[in-house]
């Protein structure tokens, strides 16, 4: 089965094409196989960096401009079966014109002119991020997916972005594009720590519930994660804290990689911060997080230690970045340990953009070894937002949304869609 994934929840326009197959009946016995046909990410970070963060209406317009050309590139070389008749093409466009042409004019116009979309490719379903994320940005991807599903007459599967980050970490790292791979096996309960620019969540995954009978495609590879959110941030997300601290240190957006680069230099040069930052909520007794106080502590440190030109010395800046990163990692690690003790989890999954952080990866690797539990980190090229994880979640997870997306009982990850 071939799935097209679409991701536009923030400032990455991403599309991916994967093929999946079930070699045995039971996913828990690790029988689900996946092959990446193509995965493309177009980052808008440079455009947003002038604003110091993601500017929603700009993200929306850029997604609208980027999606059709990116699809053209993605499908290049993929065989097409049939052609959409002129009449049904006209009918499809007409049925969406009123709504989408006014909501996403760039998208509608480029879609209307895209001759290649009339060639129906060998794609069995479309998976699109439905949230959480920036509402205007999400809708561009959703509208694009709706039009494609309508023109090609294939099912459309809405995917939770954070669940995407969970399943993305089940892919083997560094498998070359095109080769078949088995997903890493899950043992339950599994513990997921999701750390991104919008969210910080500790999630206990109790099982993967398969419901073979409800599969609309007639294949046997649909399941959904059954989980409970154990803790989450009460204010800023961890990636957001990295981005805000980067701004305080005059570093570009997105700030995480820049802060961690300075922190590494501080370590290499043995620079020690004269200021000790707080480890927020480390002894709170629950599994919640809070990062806004830590960011404020950095703000005061910058204010109190800047020279007459209003700037910190380079060494102070590096040492402060190192201390901030250490405070974040220590806090996340303490909560991860508490959650491991509480749940006796048998698999640890880390997902979200902050999982690219090298020092954090090393710390968690040590913790997992100490607890004797396998640790699944996303491979570096998919630690940030991408459509590969969305395609995979959509290929795996169908029953969740078979009846109604909102009727699934459990609170889904990331809560409602959010602006940041
Ligand atoms: O998952 P993601 O790509 O987008 C969201 O869904 O939010 O996460 C982006 C976040 C940004 O805040 C970015 O600064 C952070 O991940 N990030 C990092 C690193 N690389 C990206 N944070 C710390 N260290 C990094 N190396
Ligand atoms: Zn993300």
PDB file of C-alpha atoms and ligand atoms in Angstrom, residues 161 165 196 385, ligand 2:
ATOM      1  CA  UNK A 161       1.159  15.502  14.512  1.00  0.00           C
ATOM      2  CA  UNK A 165       6.572  12.097  16.059  1.00  0.00           C
ATOM      3  CA  UNK A 196       9.048  20.082  20.239  1.00  0.00           C
ATOM      4  CA  UNK A 385       8.918  18.205  11.245  1.00  0.00           C
TER       5      UNK A 385
HETATM    6 ZN1  LIG B   2       6.768  18.637  15.388  1.00  0.00          ZN
END
